[in-house]
Amino acid sequence: MTDIDDFAARLKTLTDGRASAPRVKDGVMTLALDVGGLAPERRDAVAAAIREGGLMLPGVTDVRIAMTAERRAPRIIAVASGKGGVGKSTLSANLAIALFRLGHKVGLVDADIYGPSQARLLASEDQKPQAREKRLFPVESPLGIPMLSMAHLVDPGKALAWRGPMVGNALGQLIDADWGDTDLLVIDLPPG
Ligand SMILES: Nc1ncnc2c1ncn2[C@@H]1O[C@H](COP(=O)(O)OP(=O)(O)OP(=O)(O)O)[C@@H](O)[C@H]1O
Ligand SMILES: [Mg+2]
């Protein structure tokens, strides 16, 4: 294995497969890095690590990283049932926790307009999400799982008056929030 092959292999782990194969020409290493969905600090840390690693290779005098911001939507696991009270919320919370413990970057969306319960289940009732440029930022539950709930968008008691399209828009807002590097979203759906 050449140094550059070795570096390319390490790059894969370091960037979670977000970097293209590095090329070196006239001492300049170039590669593309997909930074979509990465928090700015994480993005900068990854770029700095690549630069540092690249410059350590013999013959490399400069490292140029082209960042692409292709947004990667997280994969969705929807928990639904026609009936109420069958354990959707309990299952969603436990599923999110189990996936988190397995090392997945998982987030939780409580889409139950009738009775959002995830804030209580994950003990984040005291937290309010921030919004920046019309985009929501999930709250961090004490276990470390980022989450957003319909309860964050409406006042308690108003929820019952919702109509279909409003629910769709609100759910869209929750899913389109800034989930950072979260790659799996568990969604606790309302009954029916
Ligand atoms: N596997 C289970 N075995 C026994 N009881 C359970 C189980 N899962 C959930 N429960 C209990 O059933 C009740 C309803 O659970 P949960 O709130 O998760 O259901 P839900 O489908 O989300 O309800 P809703 O439709 O009101 O949102 C709760 O009291 C919960 O503790
Ligand atoms: Mg529920």
Coordinates of C-alpha atoms and ligand atoms in Angstrom, one line a residue:
M1 CA 0.0 0.0 0.0
T2 CA 1.3 3.4 -0.9
D3 CA 1.1 6.3 1.6
I4 CA -1.7 7.8 -0.4
D5 CA -3.7 4.6 -0.4
D6 CA -3.2 4.3 3.3
F7 CA -4.3 7.9 3.7
A8 CA -7.4 7.3 1.5
A9 CA -8.4 4.4 3.7
R10 CA -8.0 6.4 6.9
L11 CA -10.0 9.2 5.3
K12 CA -13.0 6.9 4.8
T13 CA -13.2 6.3 8.6
L14 CA -12.4 9.9 9.5
T15 CA -15.1 11.4 7.3
D16 CA -17.7 8.7 7.4
G17 CA -17.3 8.2 3.7
R18 CA -17.9 11.8 2.9
A19 CA -14.6 12.4 1.1
S20 CA -13.7 11.6 -2.5
A21 CA -10.5 9.7 -3.3
P22 CA -7.6 12.2 -2.8
R23 CA -5.3 13.0 -5.7
V24 CA -1.9 14.4 -5.6
K25 CA -0.4 16.4 -8.4
D26 CA 2.7 18.6 -8.2
G27 CA 2.6 18.3 -4.4
V28 CA -1.0 19.5 -4.2
M29 CA -3.5 17.1 -2.8
T30 CA -7.1 17.7 -3.9
L31 CA -10.3 16.1 -2.7
A32 CA -14.0 16.8 -2.4
L33 CA -15.8 16.6 0.9
D34 CA -19.5 16.4 1.3
V35 CA -20.3 18.5 4.3
G36 CA -24.1 18.4 3.9
G37 CA -25.8 18.1 7.3
L38 CA -22.6 18.6 9.3
A39 CA -22.5 21.1 12.1
P40 CA -20.0 23.9 11.2
E41 CA -17.7 22.9 14.1
R42 CA -17.7 19.3 13.0
R43 CA -17.1 20.3 9.4
D44 CA -14.1 22.5 10.3
A45 CA -12.7 19.9 12.5
V46 CA -12.9 17.2 9.8
A47 CA -11.4 19.6 7.2
A48 CA -8.5 20.5 9.6
A49 CA -7.8 16.8 10.3
I50 CA -7.7 16.0 6.6
R51 CA -5.4 18.9 6.0
E52 CA -3.1 17.9 8.8
G53 CA -3.0 14.2 7.7
G54 CA -2.4 15.1 4.1
L55 CA 0.5 17.4 4.8
M56 CA 2.2 14.6 6.7
L57 CA 2.5 12.6 3.5
P58 CA 5.9 12.8 1.8
G59 CA 5.7 15.1 -1.2
V60 CA 2.5 16.8 -0.3
T61 CA 3.0 20.5 0.2
D62 CA -0.6 21.8 0.0
V63 CA -4.1 20.3 0.6
R64 CA -7.1 21.7 -1.1
I65 CA -10.6 20.6 0.0
A66 CA -13.6 21.4 -2.1
M67 CA -16.6 21.3 0.2
T68 CA -20.0 20.4 -1.3
A69 CA -23.1 21.0 0.6
E70 CA -25.4 18.4 -0.7
R71 CA -27.9 18.1 2.1
R72 CA -28.4 14.5 3.2
A73 CA -31.9 13.9 4.6
P74 CA -31.9 11.5 7.4
R75 CA -33.6 8.1 6.9
I76 CA -36.9 7.9 8.6
I77 CA -38.4 5.2 10.7
A78 CA -42.1 6.0 11.2
V79 CA -44.0 4.4 14.0
A80 CA -47.7 4.4 13.3
S81 CA -51.0 2.6 14.1
G82 CA -54.6 3.1 13.3
K83 CA -55.5 2.7 17.0
G84 CA -54.6 5.0 19.9
G85 CA -53.0 3.8 23.1
V86 CA -51.3 0.8 21.7
G87 CA -47.7 1.8 22.6
K88 CA -46.5 3.9 19.7
S89 CA -44.9 6.5 21.9
T90 CA -43.3 4.0 24.2
L91 CA -41.9 2.0 21.3
S92 CA -40.6 5.1 19.5
A93 CA -38.8 6.3 22.6
N94 CA -37.3 2.9 23.3
L95 CA -36.3 2.4 19.7
A96 CA -34.6 5.8 19.6
I97 CA -32.7 5.0 22.8
A98 CA -31.7 1.5 21.5
L99 CA -30.4 2.8 18.2
F100 CA -28.5 5.6 20.0
R101 CA -26.9 3.1 22.2
L102 CA -25.9 1.0 19.2
G103 CA -24.0 4.1 18.0
H104 CA -26.5 5.5 15.4
K105 CA -26.9 9.2 15.1
V106 CA -30.6 9.2 15.8
G107 CA -33.2 11.9 16.4
L108 CA -36.7 11.7 17.5
V109 CA -39.8 13.5 16.2
D110 CA -43.0 13.6 18.1
A111 CA -45.6 14.2 15.5
D112 CA -48.6 13.4 17.7
I113 CA -50.7 16.5 17.6
Y114 CA -53.4 15.1 19.9
G115 CA -51.1 14.2 22.8
P116 CA -47.4 14.7 22.3
S117 CA -45.7 12.7 25.0
Q118 CA -42.0 12.4 23.9
A119 CA -40.9 15.4 25.9
R120 CA -42.1 13.7 29.0
L121 CA -40.8 10.3 28.0
L122 CA -37.3 11.7 27.3
A123 CA -37.4 14.2 30.1
S124 CA -36.9 17.3 28.0
E125 CA -40.1 19.1 28.9
D126 CA -38.2 22.1 30.2
Q127 CA -36.5 22.8 26.9
K128 CA -37.5 25.0 23.9
P129 CA -36.0 24.6 20.5
Q130 CA -34.1 27.5 18.9
A131 CA -35.0 28.7 15.4
R132 CA -32.5 30.4 13.0
E133 CA -33.5 31.7 9.6
K134 CA -36.9 29.9 9.9
R135 CA -35.2 26.6 10.6
L136 CA -35.7 24.8 13.9
F137 CA -32.8 23.3 15.9
P138 CA -33.7 20.3 17.9
V139 CA -33.5 20.2 21.7
E140 CA -31.0 17.8 23.2
S141 CA -32.7 15.4 25.6
P142 CA -30.7 14.4 28.7
L143 CA -29.8 11.0 27.1
G144 CA -28.2 12.9 24.3
I145 CA -30.9 12.2 21.7
P146 CA -31.9 15.4 19.7
M147 CA -35.7 15.7 19.5
L148 CA -38.5 17.9 18.3
S149 CA -42.1 17.7 19.2
M150 CA -45.4 19.1 17.9
A151 CA -45.6 20.4 21.5
H152 CA -42.8 22.7 20.6
L153 CA -44.8 24.3 17.8
V154 CA -48.2 24.8 19.5
D155 CA -49.6 25.8 22.8
P156 CA -51.1 22.9 24.8
G157 CA -54.9 22.7 24.3
K158 CA -54.8 24.2 20.8
A159 CA -53.7 21.1 19.1
L160 CA -57.1 19.5 18.7
A161 CA -58.3 22.2 16.3
W162 CA -55.7 21.2 13.7
R163 CA -56.7 20.4 10.1
G164 CA -54.9 18.0 7.8
P165 CA -52.7 20.5 5.8
M166 CA -51.6 22.3 8.9
V167 CA -50.4 19.0 10.4
G168 CA -48.5 18.2 7.2
N169 CA -46.7 21.6 7.2
A170 CA -45.8 21.3 10.9
L171 CA -44.5 17.8 10.4
G172 CA -42.5 19.0 7.4
Q173 CA -41.0 21.7 9.6
L174 CA -40.0 19.2 12.2
I175 CA -38.4 16.9 9.7
D176 CA -36.6 19.7 7.8
A177 CA -35.1 21.0 11.0
D178 CA -31.4 21.2 11.3
W179 CA -30.6 17.7 12.5
G180 CA -26.9 18.1 12.1
D181 CA -25.2 14.8 11.4
T182 CA -28.3 12.8 12.5
D183 CA -28.8 10.0 9.9
L184 CA -31.9 8.3 11.4
L185 CA -35.1 9.9 12.5
V186 CA -37.7 8.0 14.5
I187 CA -41.1 9.6 14.1
D188 CA -43.9 8.9 16.6
L189 CA -47.1 9.5 14.5
P190 CA -50.5 10.3 15.8
P191 CA -53.1 7.5 15.9
G192 CA -55.0 7.0 12.6
Ligands
LIG1 N1 -45.3 -3.2 25.6 C1 -46.1 -2.7 26.5 N2 -46.7 -3.5 27.4 C2 -47.5 -3.0 28.3 N3 -47.9 -1.7 28.4 C3 -47.4 -0.9 27.5 C4 -46.5 -1.3 26.5 N4 -46.1 -0.3 25.7 C5 -46.8 0.8 26.2 N5 -47.5 0.4 27.3 C6 -48.4 1.3 28.1 O1 -49.6 1.6 27.3 C7 -50.0 2.9 27.4 C8 -50.0 3.6 26.1 O2 -48.7 3.6 25.6 P1 -48.3 4.8 24.6 O3 -48.5 6.1 25.1 O4 -46.9 4.5 24.2 O5 -49.2 4.5 23.4 P2 -49.5 5.3 22.1 O6 -49.9 4.4 21.0 O7 -48.4 6.3 21.8 O8 -50.8 6.1 22.6 P3 -51.5 7.4 21.9 O9 -52.2 6.9 20.7 O10 -52.3 8.0 22.9 O11 -50.4 8.3 21.4 C9 -49.0 3.6 28.4 O12 -49.6 3.6 29.7 C10 -47.8 2.7 28.4 O13 -47.1 2.7 29.6
MG2 MG -48.4 8.4 21.7

